Short mmCIF file of C-alpha atoms in Angstrom, two decimals:
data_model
loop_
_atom_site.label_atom_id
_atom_site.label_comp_id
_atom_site.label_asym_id
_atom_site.label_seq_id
_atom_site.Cartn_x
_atom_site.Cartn_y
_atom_site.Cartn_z
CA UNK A 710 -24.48 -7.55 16.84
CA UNK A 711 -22.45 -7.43 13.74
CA UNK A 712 -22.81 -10.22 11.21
CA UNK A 713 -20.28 -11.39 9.46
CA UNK A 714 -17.09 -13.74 8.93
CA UNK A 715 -13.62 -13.04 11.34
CA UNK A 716 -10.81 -13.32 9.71
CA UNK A 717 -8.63 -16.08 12.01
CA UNK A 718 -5.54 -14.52 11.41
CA UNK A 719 -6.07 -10.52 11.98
CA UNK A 720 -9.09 -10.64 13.21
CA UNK A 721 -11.28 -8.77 10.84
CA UNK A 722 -15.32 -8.45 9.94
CA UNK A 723 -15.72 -9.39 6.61
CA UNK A 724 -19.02 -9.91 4.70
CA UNK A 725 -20.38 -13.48 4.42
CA UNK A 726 -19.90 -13.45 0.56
CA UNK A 727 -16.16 -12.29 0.72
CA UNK A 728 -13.69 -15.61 0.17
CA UNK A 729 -10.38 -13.53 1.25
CA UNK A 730 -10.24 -10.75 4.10
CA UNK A 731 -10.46 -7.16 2.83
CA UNK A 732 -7.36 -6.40 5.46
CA UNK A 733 -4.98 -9.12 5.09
CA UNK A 734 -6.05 -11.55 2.29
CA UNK A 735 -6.19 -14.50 4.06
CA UNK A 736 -8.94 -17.08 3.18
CA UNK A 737 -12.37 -16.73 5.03
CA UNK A 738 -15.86 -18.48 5.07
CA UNK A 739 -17.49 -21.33 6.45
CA UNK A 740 -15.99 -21.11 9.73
CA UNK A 741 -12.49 -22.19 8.54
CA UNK A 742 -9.35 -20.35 8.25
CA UNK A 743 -5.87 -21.32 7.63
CA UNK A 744 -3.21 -21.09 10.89
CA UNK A 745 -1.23 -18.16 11.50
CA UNK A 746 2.15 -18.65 9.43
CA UNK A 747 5.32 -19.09 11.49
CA UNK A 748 7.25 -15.94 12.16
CA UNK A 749 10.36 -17.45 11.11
CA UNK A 750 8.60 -18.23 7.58
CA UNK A 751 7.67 -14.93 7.29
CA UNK A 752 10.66 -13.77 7.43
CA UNK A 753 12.11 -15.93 5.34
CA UNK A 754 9.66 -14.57 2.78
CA UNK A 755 8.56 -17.80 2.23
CA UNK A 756 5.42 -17.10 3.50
CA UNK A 757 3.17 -13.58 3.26
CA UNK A 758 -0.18 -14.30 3.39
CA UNK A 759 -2.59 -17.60 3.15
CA UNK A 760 -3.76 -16.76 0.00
CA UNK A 761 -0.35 -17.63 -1.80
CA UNK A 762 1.38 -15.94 -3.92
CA UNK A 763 -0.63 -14.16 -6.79
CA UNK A 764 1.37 -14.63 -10.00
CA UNK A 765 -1.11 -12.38 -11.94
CA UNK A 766 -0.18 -9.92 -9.63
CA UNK A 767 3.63 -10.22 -11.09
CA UNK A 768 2.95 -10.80 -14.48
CA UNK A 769 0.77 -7.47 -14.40
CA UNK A 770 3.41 -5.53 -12.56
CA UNK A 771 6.25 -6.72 -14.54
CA UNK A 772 4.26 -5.63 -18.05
CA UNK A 773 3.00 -2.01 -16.49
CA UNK A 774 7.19 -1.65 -15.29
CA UNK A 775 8.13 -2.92 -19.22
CA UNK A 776 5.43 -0.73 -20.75
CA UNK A 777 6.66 2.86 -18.45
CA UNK A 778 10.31 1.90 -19.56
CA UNK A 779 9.50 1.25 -23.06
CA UNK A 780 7.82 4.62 -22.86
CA UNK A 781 10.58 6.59 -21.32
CA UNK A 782 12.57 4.65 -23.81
CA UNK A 783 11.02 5.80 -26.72
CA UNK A 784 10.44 9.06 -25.14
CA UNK A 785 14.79 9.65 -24.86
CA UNK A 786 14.61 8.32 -28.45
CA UNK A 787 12.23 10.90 -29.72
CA UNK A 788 14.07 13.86 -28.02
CA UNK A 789 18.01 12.60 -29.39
CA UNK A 790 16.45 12.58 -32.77
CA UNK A 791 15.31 15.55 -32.22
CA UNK A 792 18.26 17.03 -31.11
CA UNK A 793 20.32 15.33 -33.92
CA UNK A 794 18.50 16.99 -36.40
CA UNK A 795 18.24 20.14 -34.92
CA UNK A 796 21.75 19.98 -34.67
CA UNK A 797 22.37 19.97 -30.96
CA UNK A 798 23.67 16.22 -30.23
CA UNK A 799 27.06 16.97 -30.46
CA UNK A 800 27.01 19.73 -27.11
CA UNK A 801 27.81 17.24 -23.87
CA UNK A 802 25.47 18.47 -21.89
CA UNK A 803 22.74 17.85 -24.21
CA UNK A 804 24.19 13.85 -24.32
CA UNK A 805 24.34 13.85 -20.46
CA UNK A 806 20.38 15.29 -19.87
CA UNK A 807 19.40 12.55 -22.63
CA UNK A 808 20.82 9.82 -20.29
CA UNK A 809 19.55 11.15 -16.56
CA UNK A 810 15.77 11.51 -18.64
CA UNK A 811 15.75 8.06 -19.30
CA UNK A 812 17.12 7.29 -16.08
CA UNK A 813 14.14 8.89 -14.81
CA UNK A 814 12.10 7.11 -16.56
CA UNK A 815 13.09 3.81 -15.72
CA UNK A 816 13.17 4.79 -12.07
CA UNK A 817 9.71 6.09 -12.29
CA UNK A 818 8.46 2.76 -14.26
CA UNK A 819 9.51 0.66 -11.48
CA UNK A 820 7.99 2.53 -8.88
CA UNK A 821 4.82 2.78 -10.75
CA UNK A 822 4.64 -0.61 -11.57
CA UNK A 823 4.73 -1.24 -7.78
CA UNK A 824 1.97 1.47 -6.61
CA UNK A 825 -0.38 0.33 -9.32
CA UNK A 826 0.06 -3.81 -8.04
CA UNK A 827 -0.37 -2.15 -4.65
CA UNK A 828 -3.35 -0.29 -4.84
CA UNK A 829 -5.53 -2.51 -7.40
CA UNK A 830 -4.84 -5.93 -5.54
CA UNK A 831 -6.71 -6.49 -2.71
CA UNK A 832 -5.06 -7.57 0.32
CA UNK A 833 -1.44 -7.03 1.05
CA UNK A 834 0.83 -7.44 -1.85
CA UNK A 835 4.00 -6.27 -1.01
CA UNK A 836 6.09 -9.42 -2.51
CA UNK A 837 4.58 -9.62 -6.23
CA UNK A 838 5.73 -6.07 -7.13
CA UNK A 839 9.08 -7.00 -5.91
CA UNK A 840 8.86 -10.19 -7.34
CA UNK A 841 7.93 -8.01 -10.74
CA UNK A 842 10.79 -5.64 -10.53
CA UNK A 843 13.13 -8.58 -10.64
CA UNK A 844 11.37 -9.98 -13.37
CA UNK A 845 11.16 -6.99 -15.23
CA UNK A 846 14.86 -6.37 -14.49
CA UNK A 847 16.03 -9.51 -15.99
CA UNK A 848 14.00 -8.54 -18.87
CA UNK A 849 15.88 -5.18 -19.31
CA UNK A 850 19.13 -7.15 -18.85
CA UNK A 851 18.20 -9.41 -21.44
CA UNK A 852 17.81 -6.52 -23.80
CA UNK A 853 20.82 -4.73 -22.85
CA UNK A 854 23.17 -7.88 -23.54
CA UNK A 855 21.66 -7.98 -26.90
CA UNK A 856 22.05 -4.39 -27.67
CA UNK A 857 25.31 -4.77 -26.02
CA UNK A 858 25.49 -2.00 -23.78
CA UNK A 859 26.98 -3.76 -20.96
CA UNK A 860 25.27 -5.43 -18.37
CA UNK A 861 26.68 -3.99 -15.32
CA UNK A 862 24.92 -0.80 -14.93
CA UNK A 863 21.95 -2.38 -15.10
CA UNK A 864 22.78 -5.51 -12.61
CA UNK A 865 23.93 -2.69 -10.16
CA UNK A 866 20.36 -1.08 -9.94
CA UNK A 867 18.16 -4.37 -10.14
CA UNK A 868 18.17 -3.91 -6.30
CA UNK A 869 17.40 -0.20 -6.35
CA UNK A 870 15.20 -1.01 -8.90
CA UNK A 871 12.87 -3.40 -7.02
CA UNK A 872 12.97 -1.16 -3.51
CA UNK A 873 11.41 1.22 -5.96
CA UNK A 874 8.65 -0.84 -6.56
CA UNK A 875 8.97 -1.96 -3.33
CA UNK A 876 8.11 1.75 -1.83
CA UNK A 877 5.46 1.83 -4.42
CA UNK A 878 3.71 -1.21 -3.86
CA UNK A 879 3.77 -0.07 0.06
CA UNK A 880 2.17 3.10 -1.21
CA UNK A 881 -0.74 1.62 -3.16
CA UNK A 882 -1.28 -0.31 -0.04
CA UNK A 883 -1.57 2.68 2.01
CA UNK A 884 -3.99 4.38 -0.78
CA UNK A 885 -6.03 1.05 -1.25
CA UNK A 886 -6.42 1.23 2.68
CA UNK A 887 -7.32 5.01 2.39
CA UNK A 888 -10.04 4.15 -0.16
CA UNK A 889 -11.39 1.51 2.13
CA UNK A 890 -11.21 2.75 5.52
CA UNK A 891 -13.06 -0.46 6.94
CA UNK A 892 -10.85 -2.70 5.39
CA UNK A 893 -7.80 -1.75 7.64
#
């Protein structure tokens, strides 16, 4: 017979010394587990696991999306000073492959952001990287009204922006699960 604690909402073995299930992050030990939340909450969003909402969780996501853009920021930098002084800033194209690289980079900082939350937090975290897109969004908004570049390009993506993390974070769940095969 296997020893262990069942997880009362997906119905788990998890080790006596574990406090949250391995699969689904709900609170176990001692016998007690939290009720099943309400499909309707669920949703809603209100609601994605009994363990709450893990604000580390954004705050971490939301500085690894910051720190990829600032990279790919400074990256585009780099490469038009580069081209100024080699003379090449003033062909279009050169202007035009300047702007889709950081693009790129932004893109790829929000989905990052979201498979690293994913795969380092255990349970299911598929809200706090989308929580941390937004967050990080508003961030980069913040900074584009001050260097006033207009704020509309950016408010446009923030929802492309946090599927991206979105996919990620879905992602690093599916790797985390791959690491841990009894965990799913």
């Amino acid at each position: 017979m296997e020893r262990g604690i069942p997880c009362g909402t997906c119905g788990v073995m998890n080790e006596l010394h574990e406090r949250l299930c391995r699969a689904c992050g709900a609170p176990v030990g001692g016998g007690i587990s939290l009720p099943p939340a309400s499909s309707s909450m669920v949703r809603a969003g209100l609601v994605i696991r009994h363990g709450g909402l893990q604000w580390r969780w954004v705050l971490l996501g939301t500085l690894v999306t910051l720190g990829i853009c600032g990279i790919a920021a400074a990256a585009t930098v780099a490469v038009a000073a580069s081209a100024t002084l080699r003379g090449v800033a003033e062909d279009e194209g050169a202007a035009e492959s300047l702007l889709v690289t950081a693009g790129c980079g932004f893109l790829l900082g929000f989905f990052l952001g979201g498979v690293l939350v994913g795969r380092m937090s255990k349970g299911r975290t598929i809200v706090e990287p989308g929580l941390s897109a937004v967050l990080a969004a508003l961030v980069l908004l913040g900074l584009a009204g001050v260097l006033d570049r207009g704020l509309t390009p950016l408010l446009c993506a923030t929802p492309v922006l946090a599927l991206l993390s979105l996919v990620g974070a879905w992602l690093g769940e599916k790797w985390q699960g791959a690491q841990d095969p009894s965990g799913s």
